[in-house]
Short mmCIF file of N, CA, C and O in Angstrom, two decimals:
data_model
loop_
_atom_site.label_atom_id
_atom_site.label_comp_id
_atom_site.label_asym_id
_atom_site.label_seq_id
_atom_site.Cartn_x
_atom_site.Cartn_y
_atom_site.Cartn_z
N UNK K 1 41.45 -113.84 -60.89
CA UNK K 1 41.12 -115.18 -60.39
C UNK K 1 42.01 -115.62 -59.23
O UNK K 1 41.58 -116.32 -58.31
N UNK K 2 43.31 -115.16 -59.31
CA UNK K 2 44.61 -115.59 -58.13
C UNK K 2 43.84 -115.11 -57.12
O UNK K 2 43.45 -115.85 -56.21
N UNK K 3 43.37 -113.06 -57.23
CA UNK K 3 43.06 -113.24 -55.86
C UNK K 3 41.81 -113.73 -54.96
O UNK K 3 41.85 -114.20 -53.82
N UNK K 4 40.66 -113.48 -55.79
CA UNK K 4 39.36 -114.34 -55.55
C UNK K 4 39.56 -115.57 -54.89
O UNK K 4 38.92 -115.79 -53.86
N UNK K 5 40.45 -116.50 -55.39
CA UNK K 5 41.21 -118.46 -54.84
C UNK K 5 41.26 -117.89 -53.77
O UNK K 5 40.55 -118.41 -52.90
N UNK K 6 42.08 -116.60 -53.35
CA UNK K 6 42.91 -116.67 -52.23
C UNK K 6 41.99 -116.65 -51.06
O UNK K 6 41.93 -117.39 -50.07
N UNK K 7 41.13 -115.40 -51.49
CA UNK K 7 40.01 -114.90 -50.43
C UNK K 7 39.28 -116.45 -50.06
O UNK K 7 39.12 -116.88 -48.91
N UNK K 8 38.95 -117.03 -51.13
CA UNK K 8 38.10 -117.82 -50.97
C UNK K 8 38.83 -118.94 -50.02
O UNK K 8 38.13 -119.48 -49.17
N UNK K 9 40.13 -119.27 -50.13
CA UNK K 9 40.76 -120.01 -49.29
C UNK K 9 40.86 -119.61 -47.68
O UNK K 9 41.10 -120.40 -46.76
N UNK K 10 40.61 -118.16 -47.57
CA UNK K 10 40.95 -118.00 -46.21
C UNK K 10 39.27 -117.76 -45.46
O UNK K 10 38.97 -117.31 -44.35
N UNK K 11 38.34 -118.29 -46.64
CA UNK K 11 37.27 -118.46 -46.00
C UNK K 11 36.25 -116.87 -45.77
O UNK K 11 35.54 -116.77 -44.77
N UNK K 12 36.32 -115.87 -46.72
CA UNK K 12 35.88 -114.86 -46.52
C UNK K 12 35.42 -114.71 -48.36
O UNK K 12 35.28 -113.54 -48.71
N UNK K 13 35.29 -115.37 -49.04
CA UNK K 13 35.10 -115.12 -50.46
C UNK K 13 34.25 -116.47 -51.10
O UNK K 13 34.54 -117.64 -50.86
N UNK K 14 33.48 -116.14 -51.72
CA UNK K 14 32.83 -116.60 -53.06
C UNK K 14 32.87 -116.51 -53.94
O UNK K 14 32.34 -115.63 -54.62
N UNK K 15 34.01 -118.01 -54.55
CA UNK K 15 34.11 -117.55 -55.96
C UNK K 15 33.22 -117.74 -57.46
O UNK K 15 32.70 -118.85 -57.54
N UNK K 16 33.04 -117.06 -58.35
CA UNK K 16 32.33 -116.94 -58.95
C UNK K 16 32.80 -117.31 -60.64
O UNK K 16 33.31 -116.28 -61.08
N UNK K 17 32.80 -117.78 -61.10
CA UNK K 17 33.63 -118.47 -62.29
C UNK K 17 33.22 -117.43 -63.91
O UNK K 17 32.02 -117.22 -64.08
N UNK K 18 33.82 -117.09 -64.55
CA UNK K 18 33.31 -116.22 -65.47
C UNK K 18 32.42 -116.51 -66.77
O UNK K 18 31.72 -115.81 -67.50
N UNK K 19 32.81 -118.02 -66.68
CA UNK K 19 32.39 -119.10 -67.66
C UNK K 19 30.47 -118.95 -67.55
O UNK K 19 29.60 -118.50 -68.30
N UNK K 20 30.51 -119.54 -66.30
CA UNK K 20 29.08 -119.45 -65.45
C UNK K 20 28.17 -118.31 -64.68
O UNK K 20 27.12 -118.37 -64.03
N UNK K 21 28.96 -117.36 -65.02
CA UNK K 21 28.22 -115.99 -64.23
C UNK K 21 26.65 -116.10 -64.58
O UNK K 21 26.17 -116.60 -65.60
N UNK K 22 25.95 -115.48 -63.47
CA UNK K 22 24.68 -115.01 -63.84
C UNK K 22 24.43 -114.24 -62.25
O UNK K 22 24.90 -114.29 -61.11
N UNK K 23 23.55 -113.63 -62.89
CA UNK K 23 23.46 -112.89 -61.75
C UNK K 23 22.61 -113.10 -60.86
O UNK K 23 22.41 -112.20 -60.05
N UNK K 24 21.97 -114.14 -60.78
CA UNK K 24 20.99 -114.86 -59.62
C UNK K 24 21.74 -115.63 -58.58
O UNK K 24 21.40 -115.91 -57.44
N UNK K 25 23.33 -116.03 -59.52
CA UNK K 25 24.51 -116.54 -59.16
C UNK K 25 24.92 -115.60 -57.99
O UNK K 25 24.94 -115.93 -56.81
N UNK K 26 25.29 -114.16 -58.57
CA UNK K 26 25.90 -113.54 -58.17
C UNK K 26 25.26 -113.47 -56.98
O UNK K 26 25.80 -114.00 -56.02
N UNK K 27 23.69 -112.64 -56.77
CA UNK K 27 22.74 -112.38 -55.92
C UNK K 27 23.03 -113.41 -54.76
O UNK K 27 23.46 -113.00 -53.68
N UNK K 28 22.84 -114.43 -54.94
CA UNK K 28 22.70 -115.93 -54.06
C UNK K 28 24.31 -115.75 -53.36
O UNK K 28 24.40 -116.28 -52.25
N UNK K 29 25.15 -115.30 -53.69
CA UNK K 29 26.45 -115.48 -52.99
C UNK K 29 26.79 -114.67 -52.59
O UNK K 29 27.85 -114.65 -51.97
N UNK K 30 25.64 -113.14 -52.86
CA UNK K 30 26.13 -112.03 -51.90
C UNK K 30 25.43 -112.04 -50.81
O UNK K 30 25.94 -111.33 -49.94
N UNK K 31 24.32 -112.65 -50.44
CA UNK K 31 22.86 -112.73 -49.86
C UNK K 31 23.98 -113.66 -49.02
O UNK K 31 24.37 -113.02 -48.05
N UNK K 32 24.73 -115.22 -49.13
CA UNK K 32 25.12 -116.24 -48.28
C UNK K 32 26.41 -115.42 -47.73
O UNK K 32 26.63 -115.61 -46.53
N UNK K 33 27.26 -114.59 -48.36
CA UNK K 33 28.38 -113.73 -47.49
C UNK K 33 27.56 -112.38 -46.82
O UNK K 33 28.38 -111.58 -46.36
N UNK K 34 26.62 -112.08 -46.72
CA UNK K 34 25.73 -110.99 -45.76
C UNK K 34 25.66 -111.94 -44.71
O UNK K 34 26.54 -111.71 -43.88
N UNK K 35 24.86 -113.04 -44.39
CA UNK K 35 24.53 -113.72 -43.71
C UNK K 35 25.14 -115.01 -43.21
O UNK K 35 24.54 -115.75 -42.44
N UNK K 36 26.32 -115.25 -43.67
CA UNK K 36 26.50 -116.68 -43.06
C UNK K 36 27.47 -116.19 -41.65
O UNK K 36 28.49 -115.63 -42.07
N UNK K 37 27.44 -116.22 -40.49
CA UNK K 37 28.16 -115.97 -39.81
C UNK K 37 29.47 -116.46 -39.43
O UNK K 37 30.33 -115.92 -38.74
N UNK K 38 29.47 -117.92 -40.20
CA UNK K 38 31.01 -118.27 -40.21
C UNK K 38 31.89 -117.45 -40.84
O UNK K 38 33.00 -117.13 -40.42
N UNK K 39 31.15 -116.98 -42.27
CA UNK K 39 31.97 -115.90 -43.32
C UNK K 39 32.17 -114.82 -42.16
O UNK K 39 33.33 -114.60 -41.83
N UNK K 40 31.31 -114.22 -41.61
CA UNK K 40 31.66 -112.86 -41.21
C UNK K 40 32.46 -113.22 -40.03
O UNK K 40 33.60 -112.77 -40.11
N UNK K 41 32.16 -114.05 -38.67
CA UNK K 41 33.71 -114.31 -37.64
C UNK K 41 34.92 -114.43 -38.63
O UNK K 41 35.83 -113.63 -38.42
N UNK K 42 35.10 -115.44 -39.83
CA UNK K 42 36.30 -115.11 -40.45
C UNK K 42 36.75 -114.18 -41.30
O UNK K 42 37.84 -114.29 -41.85
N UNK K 43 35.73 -112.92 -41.55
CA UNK K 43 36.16 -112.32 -42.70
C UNK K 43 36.63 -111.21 -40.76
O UNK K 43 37.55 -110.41 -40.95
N UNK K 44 36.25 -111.21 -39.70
CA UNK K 44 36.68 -110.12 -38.79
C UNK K 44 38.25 -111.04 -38.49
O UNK K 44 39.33 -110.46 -38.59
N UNK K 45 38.16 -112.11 -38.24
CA UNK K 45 39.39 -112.57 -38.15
C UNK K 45 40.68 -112.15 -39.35
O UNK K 45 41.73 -111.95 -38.74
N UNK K 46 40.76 -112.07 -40.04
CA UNK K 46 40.95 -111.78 -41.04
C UNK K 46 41.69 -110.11 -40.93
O UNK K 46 42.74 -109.47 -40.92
N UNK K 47 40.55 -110.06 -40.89
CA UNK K 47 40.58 -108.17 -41.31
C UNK K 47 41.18 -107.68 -40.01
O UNK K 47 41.31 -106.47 -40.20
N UNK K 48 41.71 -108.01 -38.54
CA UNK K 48 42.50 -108.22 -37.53
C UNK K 48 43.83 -108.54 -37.97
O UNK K 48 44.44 -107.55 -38.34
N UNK K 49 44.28 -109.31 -38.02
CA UNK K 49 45.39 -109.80 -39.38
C UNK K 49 46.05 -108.77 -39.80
O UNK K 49 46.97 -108.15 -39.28
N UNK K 50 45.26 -108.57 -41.23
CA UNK K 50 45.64 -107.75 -42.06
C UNK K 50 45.71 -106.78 -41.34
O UNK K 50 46.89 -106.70 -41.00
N UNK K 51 44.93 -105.70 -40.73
CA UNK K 51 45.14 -104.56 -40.07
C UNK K 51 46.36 -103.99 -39.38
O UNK K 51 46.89 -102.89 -39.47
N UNK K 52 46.76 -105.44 -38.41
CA UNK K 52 47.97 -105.54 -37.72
C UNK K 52 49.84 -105.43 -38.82
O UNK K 52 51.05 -105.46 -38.62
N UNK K 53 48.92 -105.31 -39.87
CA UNK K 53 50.30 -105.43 -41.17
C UNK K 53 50.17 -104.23 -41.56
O UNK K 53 49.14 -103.55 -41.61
N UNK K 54 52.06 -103.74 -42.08
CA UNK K 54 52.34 -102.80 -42.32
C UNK K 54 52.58 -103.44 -44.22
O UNK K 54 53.39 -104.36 -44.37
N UNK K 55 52.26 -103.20 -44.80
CA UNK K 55 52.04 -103.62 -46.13
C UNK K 55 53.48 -102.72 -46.76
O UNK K 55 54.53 -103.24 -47.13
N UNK K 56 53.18 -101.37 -46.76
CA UNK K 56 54.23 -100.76 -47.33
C UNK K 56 55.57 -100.71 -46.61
O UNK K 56 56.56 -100.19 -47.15
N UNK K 57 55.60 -101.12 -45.67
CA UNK K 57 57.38 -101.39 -45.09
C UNK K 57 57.63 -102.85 -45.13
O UNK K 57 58.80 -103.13 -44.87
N UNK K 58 56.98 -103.71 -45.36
CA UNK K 58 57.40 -105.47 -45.49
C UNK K 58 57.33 -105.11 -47.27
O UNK K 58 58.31 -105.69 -47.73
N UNK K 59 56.75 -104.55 -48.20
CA UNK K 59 57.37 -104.73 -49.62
C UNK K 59 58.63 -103.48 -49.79
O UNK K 59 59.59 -103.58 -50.56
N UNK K 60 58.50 -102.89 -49.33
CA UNK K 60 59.89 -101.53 -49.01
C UNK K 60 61.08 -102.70 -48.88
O UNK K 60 61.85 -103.06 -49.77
N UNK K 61 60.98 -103.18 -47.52
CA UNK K 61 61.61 -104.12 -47.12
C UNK K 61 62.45 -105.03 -48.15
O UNK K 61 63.67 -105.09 -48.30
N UNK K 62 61.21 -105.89 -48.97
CA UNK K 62 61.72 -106.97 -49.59
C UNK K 62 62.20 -106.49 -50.93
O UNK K 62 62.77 -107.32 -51.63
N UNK K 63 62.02 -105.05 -51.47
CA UNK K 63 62.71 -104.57 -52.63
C UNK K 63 63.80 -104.36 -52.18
O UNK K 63 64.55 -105.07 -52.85
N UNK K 64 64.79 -103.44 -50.95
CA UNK K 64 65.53 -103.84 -50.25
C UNK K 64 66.37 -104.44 -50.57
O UNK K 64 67.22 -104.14 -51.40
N UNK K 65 66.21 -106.16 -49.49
CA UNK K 65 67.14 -107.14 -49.95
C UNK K 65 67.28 -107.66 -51.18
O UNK K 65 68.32 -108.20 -51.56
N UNK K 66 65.87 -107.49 -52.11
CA UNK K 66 66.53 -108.22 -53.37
C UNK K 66 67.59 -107.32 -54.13
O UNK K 66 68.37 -107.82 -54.94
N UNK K 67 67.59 -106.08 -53.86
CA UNK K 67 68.26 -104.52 -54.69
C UNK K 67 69.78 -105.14 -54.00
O UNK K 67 70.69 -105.46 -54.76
N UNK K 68 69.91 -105.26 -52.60
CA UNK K 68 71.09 -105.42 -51.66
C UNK K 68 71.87 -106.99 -52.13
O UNK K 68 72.91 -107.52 -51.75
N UNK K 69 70.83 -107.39 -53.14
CA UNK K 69 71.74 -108.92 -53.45
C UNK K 69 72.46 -108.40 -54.82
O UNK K 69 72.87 -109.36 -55.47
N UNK K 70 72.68 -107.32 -55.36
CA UNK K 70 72.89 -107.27 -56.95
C UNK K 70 74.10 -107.29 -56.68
O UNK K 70 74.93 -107.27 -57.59
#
């Protein structure tokens, strides 16, 4: 659920609640992220971003300094 919020916060996700699932649900919100073009300029914005990140040397990194504070 944390990361679904997140996606959904940066405007590239539909979240889908587990309580309420159905799959006409589901259908309808994969059909509006195929097609809405705001989703897709921000899901490329996005995925630019992320791309530009080195994931495994910024958490390398931050194990690092917390190891270097003991």
């Amino acid at each position: 659920p944390d990361n679904a919020r997140r996606a959904a916060d940066l405007g590239v996700a539909i979240v889908l609640h587990a309580r309420r699932y159905q799959a006409a649900r589901a259908a309808r919100a994969l059909d509006r992220l195929l097609v809405d073009q705001a989703i897709r300029v921000r899901a490329g914005e996005v995925a630019e971003r992320i791309g530009d990140e080195d994931g495994v040397a910024t958490a390398c990194a931050a194990i690092d300094r917390v190891l270097d504070g003991r």
